């Protein structure tokens, strides 16, 4: 039996845990989100991160070549790798080094053995062979690149890796000021309009925006910035119940395309 069929069987046993927003959602993606390959801790974040709806918005399909930028602990990797296992290809372009990702992939070679590890770091920007990727995705990483001054290089690497017509999907913590540019590592919220203009300046065309990851409960005025909120709880037990009731951060979710010509 092929890996995807096994995944589907494993995933459908938990299908009620995911609220499917549209009739057209791929059952295989539902299975990947719900599968037993994912940890309980990861699944606990689903009501805040909406992986099924987010990846469906990006247009993910099982036969794609996909690059995930800075997967770190692999929260989305645990969905993407099984989903793409049979028919697609996944590049995990991590930090240099990325111990969390390395440990995760090594622990489950049956699931992650086909993942191709590359590096996204200063002077190491070959995230996939040029012009081979159907999609590049990144989740809550842009603020780090801006502070480090590598945001333009990272976006250029994504542009090179994508085929003409390929998709760039971006999710990031939303600042109340749409033009806000983070300057220090302590600030995680980024201006949405700033992000759009930055990515367009790299040659991409904006295709759409979705509010699937919007959270109006996020007041964005915490002592430890966005990291006061779950799952980090940077303030420890202080105001933990309050932060838990807020949930994760308010986020924008954007879809861009590398022009076909």
GROMACS .gro file of C-alpha atoms in nm:
model
  261
    1UNK     CA    1   0.000   0.000   0.000
    2UNK     CA    2   0.139   0.342  -0.093
    3UNK     CA    3   0.239   0.592   0.175
    4UNK     CA    4  -0.046   0.830   0.086
    5UNK     CA    5  -0.305   0.557   0.133
    6UNK     CA    6  -0.162   0.470   0.473
    7UNK     CA    7  -0.164   0.837   0.563
    8UNK     CA    8  -0.524   0.874   0.457
    9UNK     CA    9  -0.629   0.580   0.672
   10UNK     CA   10  -0.439   0.720   0.971
   11UNK     CA   11  -0.568   1.070   0.921
   12UNK     CA   12  -0.934   0.998   0.870
   13UNK     CA   13  -0.958   0.838   1.211
   14UNK     CA   14  -0.918   1.191   1.349
   15UNK     CA   15  -1.092   1.390   1.077
   16UNK     CA   16  -1.339   1.548   1.319
   17UNK     CA   17  -1.054   1.751   1.473
   18UNK     CA   18  -1.032   1.972   1.164
   19UNK     CA   19  -1.306   2.211   1.053
   20UNK     CA   20  -1.300   2.196   0.673
   21UNK     CA   21  -1.396   2.536   0.537
   22UNK     CA   22  -1.465   2.435   0.176
   23UNK     CA   23  -1.599   2.131  -0.006
   24UNK     CA   24  -1.301   2.140  -0.242
   25UNK     CA   25  -1.037   2.074   0.024
   26UNK     CA   26  -0.812   1.781  -0.067
   27UNK     CA   27  -0.894   1.477   0.153
   28UNK     CA   28  -0.526   1.387   0.143
   29UNK     CA   29  -0.439   1.720   0.303
   30UNK     CA   30  -0.709   1.666   0.566
   31UNK     CA   31  -0.546   1.330   0.637
   32UNK     CA   32  -0.198   1.485   0.664
   33UNK     CA   33  -0.320   1.748   0.910
   34UNK     CA   34  -0.498   1.489   1.122
   35UNK     CA   35  -0.251   1.202   1.095
   36UNK     CA   36  -0.095   1.022   1.386
   37UNK     CA   37   0.248   1.123   1.257
   38UNK     CA   38   0.192   1.463   1.414
   39UNK     CA   39   0.242   1.514   1.787
   40UNK     CA   40  -0.040   1.605   2.023
   41UNK     CA   41   0.142   1.930   2.104
   42UNK     CA   42   0.151   2.026   1.737
   43UNK     CA   43  -0.216   1.945   1.688
   44UNK     CA   44  -0.306   2.162   1.985
   45UNK     CA   45  -0.193   2.464   1.778
   46UNK     CA   46  -0.427   2.386   1.486
   47UNK     CA   47  -0.720   2.601   1.610
   48UNK     CA   48  -0.487   2.902   1.605
   49UNK     CA   49  -0.275   2.827   1.296
   50UNK     CA   50  -0.542   2.682   1.065
   51UNK     CA   51  -0.301   2.469   0.860
   52UNK     CA   52  -0.568   2.311   0.642
   53UNK     CA   53  -0.720   2.643   0.542
   54UNK     CA   54  -0.381   2.814   0.507
   55UNK     CA   55  -0.229   2.551   0.280
   56UNK     CA   56  -0.549   2.527   0.078
   57UNK     CA   57  -0.539   2.905   0.028
   58UNK     CA   58  -0.182   2.878  -0.098
   59UNK     CA   59  -0.297   2.614  -0.348
   60UNK     CA   60  -0.087   2.322  -0.226
   61UNK     CA   61  -0.117   1.999  -0.428
   62UNK     CA   62   0.043   1.658  -0.367
   63UNK     CA   63   0.252   1.655  -0.685
   64UNK     CA   64   0.428   1.984  -0.618
   65UNK     CA   65   0.792   2.062  -0.544
   66UNK     CA   66   0.773   2.276  -0.230
   67UNK     CA   67   1.037   2.467  -0.035
   68UNK     CA   68   0.972   2.546   0.330
   69UNK     CA   69   1.192   2.830   0.456
   70UNK     CA   70   1.322   2.806   0.813
   71UNK     CA   71   1.106   2.516   0.932
   72UNK     CA   72   1.296   2.502   1.265
   73UNK     CA   73   1.111   2.249   1.482
   74UNK     CA   74   0.911   2.140   1.181
   75UNK     CA   75   0.555   2.224   1.278
   76UNK     CA   76   0.448   2.258   0.913
   77UNK     CA   77   0.706   2.003   0.797
   78UNK     CA   78   0.511   1.734   0.981
   79UNK     CA   79   0.219   1.810   0.748
   80UNK     CA   80   0.405   1.884   0.426
   81UNK     CA   81   0.642   1.586   0.427
   82UNK     CA   82   0.376   1.312   0.453
   83UNK     CA   83   0.147   1.494   0.211
   84UNK     CA   84   0.419   1.525  -0.055
   85UNK     CA   85   0.583   1.191   0.017
   86UNK     CA   86   0.450   0.986  -0.276
   87UNK     CA   87   0.415   1.234  -0.562
   88UNK     CA   88   0.593   1.554  -0.465
   89UNK     CA   89   0.922   1.686  -0.329
   90UNK     CA   90   0.990   1.885  -0.013
   91UNK     CA   91   1.299   2.099   0.044
   92UNK     CA   92   1.351   2.209   0.405
   93UNK     CA   93   1.567   2.523   0.386
   94UNK     CA   94   1.678   2.559   0.746
   95UNK     CA   95   1.905   2.781   0.948
   96UNK     CA   96   2.276   2.705   0.964
   97UNK     CA   97   2.285   2.488   1.169
   98UNK     CA   98   1.928   2.377   1.247
   99UNK     CA   99   1.955   2.115   1.520
  100UNK     CA  100   1.581   2.093   1.587
  101UNK     CA  101   1.505   2.015   1.225
  102UNK     CA  102   1.789   1.766   1.196
  103UNK     CA  103   1.672   1.576   1.503
  104UNK     CA  104   1.312   1.571   1.384
  105UNK     CA  105   1.395   1.433   1.041
  106UNK     CA  106   1.634   1.172   1.179
  107UNK     CA  107   1.378   1.045   1.432
  108UNK     CA  108   1.127   0.936   1.167
  109UNK     CA  109   1.306   0.838   0.844
  110UNK     CA  110   0.994   0.652   0.725
  111UNK     CA  111   0.807   0.983   0.711
  112UNK     CA  112   1.088   1.234   0.651
  113UNK     CA  113   1.345   1.029   0.464
  114UNK     CA  114   1.267   1.196   0.132
  115UNK     CA  115   1.294   1.554   0.264
  116UNK     CA  116   1.586   1.734   0.102
  117UNK     CA  117   1.765   1.963   0.347
  118UNK     CA  118   1.912   2.291   0.222
  119UNK     CA  119   2.024   2.611   0.396
  120UNK     CA  120   1.892   2.967   0.406
  121UNK     CA  121   2.160   3.178   0.573
  122UNK     CA  122   2.388   3.470   0.483
  123UNK     CA  123   2.597   3.366   0.183
  124UNK     CA  124   2.412   3.030   0.169
  125UNK     CA  125   2.097   3.094  -0.032
  126UNK     CA  126   2.064   2.797  -0.270
  127UNK     CA  127   1.739   2.669  -0.123
  128UNK     CA  128   1.655   2.451  -0.426
  129UNK     CA  129   1.776   2.422  -0.785
  130UNK     CA  130   1.683   2.735  -0.977
  131UNK     CA  131   1.344   2.729  -1.146
  132UNK     CA  132   1.232   2.395  -1.002
  133UNK     CA  133   0.989   2.480  -0.720
  134UNK     CA  134   0.614   2.510  -0.760
  135UNK     CA  135   0.575   2.671  -0.418
  136UNK     CA  136   0.782   2.835  -0.146
  137UNK     CA  137   0.625   2.883   0.198
  138UNK     CA  138   0.736   3.052   0.518
  139UNK     CA  139   0.561   3.093   0.849
  140UNK     CA  140   0.641   3.369   1.102
  141UNK     CA  141   0.999   3.417   0.985
  142UNK     CA  142   1.004   3.748   0.800
  143UNK     CA  143   1.063   3.957   1.112
  144UNK     CA  144   1.384   3.765   1.179
  145UNK     CA  145   1.512   3.823   0.827
  146UNK     CA  146   1.436   4.194   0.842
  147UNK     CA  147   1.618   4.238   1.173
  148UNK     CA  148   1.914   4.036   1.039
  149UNK     CA  149   1.918   4.237   0.716
  150UNK     CA  150   1.877   3.931   0.491
  151UNK     CA  151   1.515   3.982   0.388
  152UNK     CA  152   1.598   4.086   0.031
  153UNK     CA  153   1.843   3.799  -0.013
  154UNK     CA  154   1.589   3.549   0.123
  155UNK     CA  155   1.319   3.671  -0.113
  156UNK     CA  156   1.562   3.668  -0.404
  157UNK     CA  157   1.644   3.306  -0.320
  158UNK     CA  158   1.275   3.220  -0.323
  159UNK     CA  159   1.231   3.395  -0.657
  160UNK     CA  160   1.521   3.203  -0.812
  161UNK     CA  161   1.398   2.868  -0.683
  162UNK     CA  162   1.045   2.910  -0.817
  163UNK     CA  163   0.928   2.822  -1.164
  164UNK     CA  164   0.756   3.102  -1.359
  165UNK     CA  165   0.402   3.102  -1.221
  166UNK     CA  166   0.521   2.951  -0.892
  167UNK     CA  167   0.367   3.054  -0.559
  168UNK     CA  168   0.516   3.222  -0.253
  169UNK     CA  169   0.303   3.184   0.062
  170UNK     CA  170   0.381   3.404   0.363
  171UNK     CA  171   0.233   3.413   0.712
  172UNK     CA  172   0.353   3.669   0.968
  173UNK     CA  173   0.258   3.842   1.294
  174UNK     CA  174   0.059   4.156   1.203
  175UNK     CA  175   0.154   4.496   1.344
  176UNK     CA  176  -0.126   4.749   1.391
  177UNK     CA  177   0.080   4.991   1.180
  178UNK     CA  178   0.063   4.850   0.825
  179UNK     CA  179   0.394   5.018   0.739
  180UNK     CA  180   0.585   4.903   1.046
  181UNK     CA  181   0.940   4.768   0.996
  182UNK     CA  182   1.084   4.566   1.288
  183UNK     CA  183   1.428   4.689   1.395
  184UNK     CA  184   1.517   4.469   1.694
  185UNK     CA  185   1.478   4.097   1.773
  186UNK     CA  186   1.233   4.180   2.052
  187UNK     CA  187   0.970   4.296   1.801
  188UNK     CA  188   0.788   4.021   1.613
  189UNK     CA  189   0.495   4.211   1.463
  190UNK     CA  190   0.544   4.332   1.105
  191UNK     CA  191   0.349   4.578   0.893
  192UNK     CA  192   0.134   4.404   0.633
  193UNK     CA  193   0.161   4.677   0.370
  194UNK     CA  194   0.535   4.698   0.427
  195UNK     CA  195   0.555   4.322   0.367
  196UNK     CA  196   0.352   4.341   0.047
  197UNK     CA  197   0.569   4.620  -0.093
  198UNK     CA  198   0.889   4.442   0.012
  199UNK     CA  199   0.790   4.119  -0.161
  200UNK     CA  200   0.666   4.298  -0.470
  201UNK     CA  201   1.001   4.477  -0.490
  202UNK     CA  202   1.160   4.132  -0.521
  203UNK     CA  203   0.961   4.073  -0.840
  204UNK     CA  204   0.656   3.894  -0.706
  205UNK     CA  205   0.293   3.977  -0.782
  206UNK     CA  206   0.033   3.972  -0.504
  207UNK     CA  207  -0.244   3.721  -0.578
  208UNK     CA  208  -0.448   3.734  -0.261
  209UNK     CA  209  -0.486   3.785   0.112
  210UNK     CA  210  -0.690   3.589   0.365
  211UNK     CA  211  -0.797   3.661   0.722
  212UNK     CA  212  -0.795   3.294   0.820
  213UNK     CA  213  -0.518   3.363   1.075
  214UNK     CA  214  -0.653   3.695   1.201
  215UNK     CA  215  -0.703   3.716   1.578
  216UNK     CA  216  -0.878   4.032   1.702
  217UNK     CA  217  -0.816   3.926   2.064
  218UNK     CA  218  -0.446   3.999   2.021
  219UNK     CA  219  -0.392   4.348   2.169
  220UNK     CA  220  -0.016   4.345   2.085
  221UNK     CA  221   0.087   4.532   2.402
  222UNK     CA  222   0.268   4.268   2.606
  223UNK     CA  223   0.595   4.295   2.802
  224UNK     CA  224   0.759   4.025   2.590
  225UNK     CA  225   0.594   4.128   2.266
  226UNK     CA  226   0.435   3.846   2.065
  227UNK     CA  227   0.626   3.585   2.268
  228UNK     CA  228   0.413   3.655   2.576
  229UNK     CA  229   0.140   3.466   2.392
  230UNK     CA  230   0.115   3.090   2.349
  231UNK     CA  231   0.283   2.868   2.266
  232UNK     CA  232   0.596   3.048   2.396
  233UNK     CA  233   0.459   3.205   2.718
  234UNK     CA  234   0.778   3.409   2.756
  235UNK     CA  235   0.658   3.554   3.088
  236UNK     CA  236   0.625   3.210   3.242
  237UNK     CA  237   0.323   3.176   3.469
  238UNK     CA  238   0.254   3.550   3.484
  239UNK     CA  239  -0.085   3.626   3.324
  240UNK     CA  240  -0.076   3.280   3.166
  241UNK     CA  241  -0.454   3.233   3.179
  242UNK     CA  242  -0.506   3.570   3.013
  243UNK     CA  243  -0.264   3.486   2.734
  244UNK     CA  244  -0.414   3.142   2.686
  245UNK     CA  245  -0.756   3.300   2.641
  246UNK     CA  246  -0.615   3.531   2.371
  247UNK     CA  247  -0.456   3.243   2.182
  248UNK     CA  248  -0.177   3.290   1.930
  249UNK     CA  249  -0.093   3.616   1.755
  250UNK     CA  250  -0.292   3.807   1.498
  251UNK     CA  251  -0.138   3.715   1.162
  252UNK     CA  252  -0.164   3.814   0.798
  253UNK     CA  253  -0.148   3.546   0.530
  254UNK     CA  254  -0.041   3.645   0.178
  255UNK     CA  255  -0.013   3.464  -0.154
  256UNK     CA  256   0.224   3.586  -0.426
  257UNK     CA  257   0.323   3.456  -0.770
  258UNK     CA  258   0.647   3.471  -0.965
  259UNK     CA  259   0.534   3.619  -1.297
  260UNK     CA  260   0.518   3.378  -1.589
  261UNK     CA  261   0.708   3.616  -1.812
   0.00000   0.00000   0.00000
